[in-house]
CSV table of C-alpha atoms in Angstrom, one decimal:
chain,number,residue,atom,x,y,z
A,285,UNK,CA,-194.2,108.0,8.3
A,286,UNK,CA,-191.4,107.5,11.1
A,287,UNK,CA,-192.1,105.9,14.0
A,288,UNK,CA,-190.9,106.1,17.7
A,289,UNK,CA,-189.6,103.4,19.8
A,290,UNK,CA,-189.2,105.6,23.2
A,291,UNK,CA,-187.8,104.2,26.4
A,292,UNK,CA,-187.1,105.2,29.5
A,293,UNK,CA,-183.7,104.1,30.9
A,294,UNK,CA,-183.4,103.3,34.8
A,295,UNK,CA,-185.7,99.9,35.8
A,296,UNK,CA,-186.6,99.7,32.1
A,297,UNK,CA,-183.1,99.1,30.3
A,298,UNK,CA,-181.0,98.7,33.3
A,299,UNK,CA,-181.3,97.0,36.5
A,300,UNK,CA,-180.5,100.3,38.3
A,301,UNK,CA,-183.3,101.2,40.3
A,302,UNK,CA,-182.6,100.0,43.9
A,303,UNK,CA,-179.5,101.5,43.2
A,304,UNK,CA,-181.3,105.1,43.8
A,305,UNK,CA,-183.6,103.9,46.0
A,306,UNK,CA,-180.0,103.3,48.5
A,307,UNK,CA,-178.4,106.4,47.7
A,308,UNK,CA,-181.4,109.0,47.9
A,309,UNK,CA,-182.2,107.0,51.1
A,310,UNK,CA,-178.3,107.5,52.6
A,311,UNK,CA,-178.5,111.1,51.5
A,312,UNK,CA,-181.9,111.6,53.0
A,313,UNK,CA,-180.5,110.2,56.2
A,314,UNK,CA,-177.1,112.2,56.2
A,315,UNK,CA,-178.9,115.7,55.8
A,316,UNK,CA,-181.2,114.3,59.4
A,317,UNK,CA,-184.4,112.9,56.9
A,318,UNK,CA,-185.9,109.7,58.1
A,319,UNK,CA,-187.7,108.6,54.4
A,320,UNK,CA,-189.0,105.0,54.3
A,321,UNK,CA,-187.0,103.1,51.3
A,322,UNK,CA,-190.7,102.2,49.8
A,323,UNK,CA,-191.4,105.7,49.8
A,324,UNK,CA,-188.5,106.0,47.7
A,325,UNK,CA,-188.7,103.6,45.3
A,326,UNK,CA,-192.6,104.9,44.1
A,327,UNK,CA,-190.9,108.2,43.4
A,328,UNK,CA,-188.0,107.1,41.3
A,329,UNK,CA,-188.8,108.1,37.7
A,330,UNK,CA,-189.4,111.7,38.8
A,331,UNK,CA,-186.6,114.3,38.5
A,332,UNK,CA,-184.0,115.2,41.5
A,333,UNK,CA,-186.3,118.6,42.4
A,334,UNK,CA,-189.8,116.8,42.0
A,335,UNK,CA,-188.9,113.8,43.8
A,336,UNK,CA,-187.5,115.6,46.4
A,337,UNK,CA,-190.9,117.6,46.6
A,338,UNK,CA,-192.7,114.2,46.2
A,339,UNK,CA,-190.9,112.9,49.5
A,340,UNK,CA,-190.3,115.2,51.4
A,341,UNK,CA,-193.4,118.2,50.7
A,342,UNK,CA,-193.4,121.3,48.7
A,343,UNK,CA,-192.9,123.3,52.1
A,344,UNK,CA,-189.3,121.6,53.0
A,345,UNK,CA,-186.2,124.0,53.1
A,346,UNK,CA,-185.5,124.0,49.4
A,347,UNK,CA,-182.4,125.5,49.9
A,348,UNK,CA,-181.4,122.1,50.7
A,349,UNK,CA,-182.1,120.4,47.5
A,350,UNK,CA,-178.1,121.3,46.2
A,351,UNK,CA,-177.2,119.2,49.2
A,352,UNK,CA,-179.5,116.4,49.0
A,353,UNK,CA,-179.2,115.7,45.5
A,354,UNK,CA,-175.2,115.9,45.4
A,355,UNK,CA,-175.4,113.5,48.2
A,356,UNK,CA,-177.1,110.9,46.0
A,357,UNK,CA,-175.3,112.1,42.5
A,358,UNK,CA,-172.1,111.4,44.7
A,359,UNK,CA,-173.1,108.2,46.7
A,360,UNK,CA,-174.2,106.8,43.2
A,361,UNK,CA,-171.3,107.9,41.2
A,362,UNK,CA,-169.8,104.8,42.5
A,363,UNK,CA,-171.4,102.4,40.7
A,364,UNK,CA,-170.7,104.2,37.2
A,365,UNK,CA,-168.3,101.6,36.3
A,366,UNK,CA,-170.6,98.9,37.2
A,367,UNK,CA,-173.8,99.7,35.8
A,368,UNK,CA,-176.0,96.8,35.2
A,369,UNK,CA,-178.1,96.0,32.2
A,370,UNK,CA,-181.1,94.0,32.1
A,371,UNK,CA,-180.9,90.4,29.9
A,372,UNK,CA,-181.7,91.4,26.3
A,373,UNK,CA,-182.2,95.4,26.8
A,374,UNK,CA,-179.8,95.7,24.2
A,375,UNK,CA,-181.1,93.3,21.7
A,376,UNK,CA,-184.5,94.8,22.0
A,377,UNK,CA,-183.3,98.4,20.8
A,378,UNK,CA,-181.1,96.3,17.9
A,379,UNK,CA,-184.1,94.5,16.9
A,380,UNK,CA,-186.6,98.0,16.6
A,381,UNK,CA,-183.7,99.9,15.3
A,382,UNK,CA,-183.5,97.2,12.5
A,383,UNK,CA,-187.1,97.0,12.1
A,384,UNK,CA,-186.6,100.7,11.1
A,385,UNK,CA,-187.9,102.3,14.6
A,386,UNK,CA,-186.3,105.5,15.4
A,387,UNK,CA,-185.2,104.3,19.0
A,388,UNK,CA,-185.0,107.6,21.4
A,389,UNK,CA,-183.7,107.1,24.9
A,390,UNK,CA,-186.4,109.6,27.3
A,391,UNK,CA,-184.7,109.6,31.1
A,392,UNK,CA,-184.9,112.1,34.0
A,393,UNK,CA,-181.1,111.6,34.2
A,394,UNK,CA,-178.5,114.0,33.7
A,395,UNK,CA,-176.2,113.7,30.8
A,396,UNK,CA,-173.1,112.5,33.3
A,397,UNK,CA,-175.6,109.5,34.5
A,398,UNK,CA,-177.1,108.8,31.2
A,399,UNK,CA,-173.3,108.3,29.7
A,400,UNK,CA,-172.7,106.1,31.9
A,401,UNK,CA,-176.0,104.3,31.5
A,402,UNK,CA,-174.9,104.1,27.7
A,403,UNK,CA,-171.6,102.3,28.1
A,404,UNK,CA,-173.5,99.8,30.2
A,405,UNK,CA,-176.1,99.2,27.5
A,406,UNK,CA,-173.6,99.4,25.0
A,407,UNK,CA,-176.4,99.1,22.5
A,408,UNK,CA,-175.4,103.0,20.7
A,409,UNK,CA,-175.4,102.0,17.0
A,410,UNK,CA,-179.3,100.9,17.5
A,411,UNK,CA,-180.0,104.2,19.6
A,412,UNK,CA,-181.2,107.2,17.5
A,413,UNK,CA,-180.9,109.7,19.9
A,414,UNK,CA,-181.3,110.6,23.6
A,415,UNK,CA,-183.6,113.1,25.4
A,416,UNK,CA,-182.4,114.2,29.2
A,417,UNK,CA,-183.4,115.6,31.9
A,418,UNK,CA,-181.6,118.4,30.8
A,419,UNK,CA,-183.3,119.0,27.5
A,420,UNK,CA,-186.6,120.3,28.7
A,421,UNK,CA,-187.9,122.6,31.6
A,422,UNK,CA,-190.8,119.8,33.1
A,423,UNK,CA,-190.1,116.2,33.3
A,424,UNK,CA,-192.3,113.1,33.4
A,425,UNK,CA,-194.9,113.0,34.2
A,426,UNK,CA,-195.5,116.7,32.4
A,427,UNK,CA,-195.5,115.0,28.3
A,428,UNK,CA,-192.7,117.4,27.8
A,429,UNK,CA,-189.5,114.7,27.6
A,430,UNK,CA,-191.9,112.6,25.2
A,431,UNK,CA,-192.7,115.7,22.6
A,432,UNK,CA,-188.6,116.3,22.7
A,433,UNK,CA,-188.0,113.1,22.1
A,434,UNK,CA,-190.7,112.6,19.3
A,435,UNK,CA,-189.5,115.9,17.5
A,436,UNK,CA,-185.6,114.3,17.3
A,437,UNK,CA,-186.9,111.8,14.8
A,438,UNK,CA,-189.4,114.0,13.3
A,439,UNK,CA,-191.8,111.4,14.6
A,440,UNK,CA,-196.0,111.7,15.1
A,441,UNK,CA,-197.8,110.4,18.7
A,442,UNK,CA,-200.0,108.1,16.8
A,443,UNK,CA,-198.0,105.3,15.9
A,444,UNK,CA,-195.3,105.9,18.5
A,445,UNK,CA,-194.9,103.6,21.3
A,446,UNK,CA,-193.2,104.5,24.9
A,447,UNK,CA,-191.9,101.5,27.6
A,448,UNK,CA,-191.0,102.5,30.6
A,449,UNK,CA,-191.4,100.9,34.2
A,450,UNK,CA,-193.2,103.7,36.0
A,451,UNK,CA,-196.4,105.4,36.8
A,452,UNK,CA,-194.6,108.6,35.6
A,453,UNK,CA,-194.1,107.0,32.7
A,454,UNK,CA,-197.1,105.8,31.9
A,455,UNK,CA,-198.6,109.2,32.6
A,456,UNK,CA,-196.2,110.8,30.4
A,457,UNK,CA,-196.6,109.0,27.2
A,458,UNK,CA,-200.1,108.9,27.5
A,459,UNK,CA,-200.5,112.6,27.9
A,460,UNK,CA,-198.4,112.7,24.6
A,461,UNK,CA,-201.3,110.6,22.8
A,462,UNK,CA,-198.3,107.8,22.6
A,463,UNK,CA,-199.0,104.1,23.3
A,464,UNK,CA,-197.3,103.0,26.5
A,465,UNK,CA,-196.0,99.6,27.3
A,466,UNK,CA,-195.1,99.2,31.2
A,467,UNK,CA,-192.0,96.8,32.4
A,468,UNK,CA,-192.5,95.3,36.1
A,469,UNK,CA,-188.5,95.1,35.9
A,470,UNK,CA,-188.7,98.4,38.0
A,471,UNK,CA,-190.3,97.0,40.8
A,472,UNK,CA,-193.8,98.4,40.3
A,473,UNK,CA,-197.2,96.3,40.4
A,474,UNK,CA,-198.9,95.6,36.8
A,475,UNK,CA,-202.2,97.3,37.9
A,476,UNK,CA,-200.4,100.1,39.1
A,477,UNK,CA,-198.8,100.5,35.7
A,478,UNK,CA,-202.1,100.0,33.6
A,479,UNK,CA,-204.0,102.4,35.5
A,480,UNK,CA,-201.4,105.3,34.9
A,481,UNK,CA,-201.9,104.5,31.0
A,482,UNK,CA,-200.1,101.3,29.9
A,483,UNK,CA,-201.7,99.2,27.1
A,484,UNK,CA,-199.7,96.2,27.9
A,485,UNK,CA,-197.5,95.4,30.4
A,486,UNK,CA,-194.3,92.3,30.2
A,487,UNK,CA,-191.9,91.3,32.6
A,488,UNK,CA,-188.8,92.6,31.5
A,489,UNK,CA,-186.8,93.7,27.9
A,490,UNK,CA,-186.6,90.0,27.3
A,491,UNK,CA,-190.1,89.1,27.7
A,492,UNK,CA,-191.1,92.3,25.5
A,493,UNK,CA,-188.6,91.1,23.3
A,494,UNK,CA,-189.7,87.5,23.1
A,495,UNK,CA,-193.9,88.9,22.4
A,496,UNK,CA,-192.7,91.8,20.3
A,497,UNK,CA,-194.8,90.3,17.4
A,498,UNK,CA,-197.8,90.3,19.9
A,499,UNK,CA,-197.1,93.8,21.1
A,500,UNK,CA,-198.2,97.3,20.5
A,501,UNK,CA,-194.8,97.7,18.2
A,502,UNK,CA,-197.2,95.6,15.9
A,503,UNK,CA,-200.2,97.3,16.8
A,504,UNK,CA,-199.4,100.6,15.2
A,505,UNK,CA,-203.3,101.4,15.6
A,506,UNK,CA,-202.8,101.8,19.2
A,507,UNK,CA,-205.7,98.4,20.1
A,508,UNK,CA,-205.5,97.6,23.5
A,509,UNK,CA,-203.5,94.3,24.1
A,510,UNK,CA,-203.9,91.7,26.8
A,511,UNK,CA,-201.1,92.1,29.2
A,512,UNK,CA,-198.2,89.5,29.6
């Protein structure tokens, strides 16, 4: 039976979150928006439409979403080049691919962000394959990125395993019926995390990494682990 090793990307495999967290907030504050940066920060994970409706209410002037979001794809473009990856994010994916996990990127990037995200990570031979934003017509927290991603390695929920660094990540996998392991490298609290549906929760890829033996990768049952 094959078996999924799902991540999310941004705050999970690269240090890149406070790098939205600026940009939305410069683009919120260019189009007139005053949006606190904490605000921000809890809705990164979400796609560029949802997160705008997370922030700034489903009754804003949607006809400036093109502007808002071009704003940040713009302000962040600039750090393409300089992406950075967190210590042992790519060893982690080497050490599942070569455990035989079929390793699936799941990200509500689009595929311009997530290729740059992939030179930094610079990890491709381990990487399986990549679902997008792009691929699917709801993103997390809706399960529908996981179920694309599971069907590109032909792989079942049970026996799966999804890290990500989110609440929207955590509520994703687990409405796929796929064990979720939460990363406090994004900035988010542990409890926060466990309550949206992670089964354990470690520090960053290195800790994971370091406990993997201990983890729910070795706890294909899907048993609830103490956290790290």
């Amino acid at each position: 039976m094959n078996r999924a090793a799902l991540f999310d990307v941004d705050g999970t495999l690269a240090d890149t979150n406070h790098l939205h967290v600026t940009c939305w907030w410069e683009a919120f504050r260019q189009a007139g928006h005053e949006v606190a940066m904490h605000d921000i920060h809890r809705a990164i994970g979400l796609p560029g439409e949802d997160l705008l409706a997370h922030l700034l209410g489903e009754d804003r002037d949607t006809d400036e979403d093109g502007t808002l979001t071009a704003a940040h794809d713009a302000l962040y473009g600039t750090y393409f080049g300089r992406l950075p990856p967190l210590d042992s994010a790519a060893d982690l994916l080497r050490e599942l691919n070569g455990r035989g996990w079929g390793v699936v990127l799941v990200t509500s990037a689009r595929q311009a962000e997530l290729n740059a995200l992939l030179r930094a990570l610079d990890a491709d031979e381990a990487i399986t394959a990549t679902a997008s934003a792009d691929d699917v017509e709801e993103g997390k927290p809706a399960p529908d990125p996981v179920h694309r991603a599971l069907g590109l390695v032909d792989a079942p929920a049970q026996g799966s395993v999804f890290v990500g660094d989110t609440v929207w990540d955590m509520q994703a996998g687990s409405r796929a019926d796929v064990a979720c392991v939460g990363l406090l490298s994004g900035g988010i609290p542990q409890g926060d995390l466990e309550s949206a549906g992670a089964r354990a929760v470690y520090r960053h890829p290195a800790d994971l990494l370091a406990h993997l033996d201990a983890s729910p990768f070795a706890d294909t049952a899907g048993l609830r682990l103490p956290g790290r």
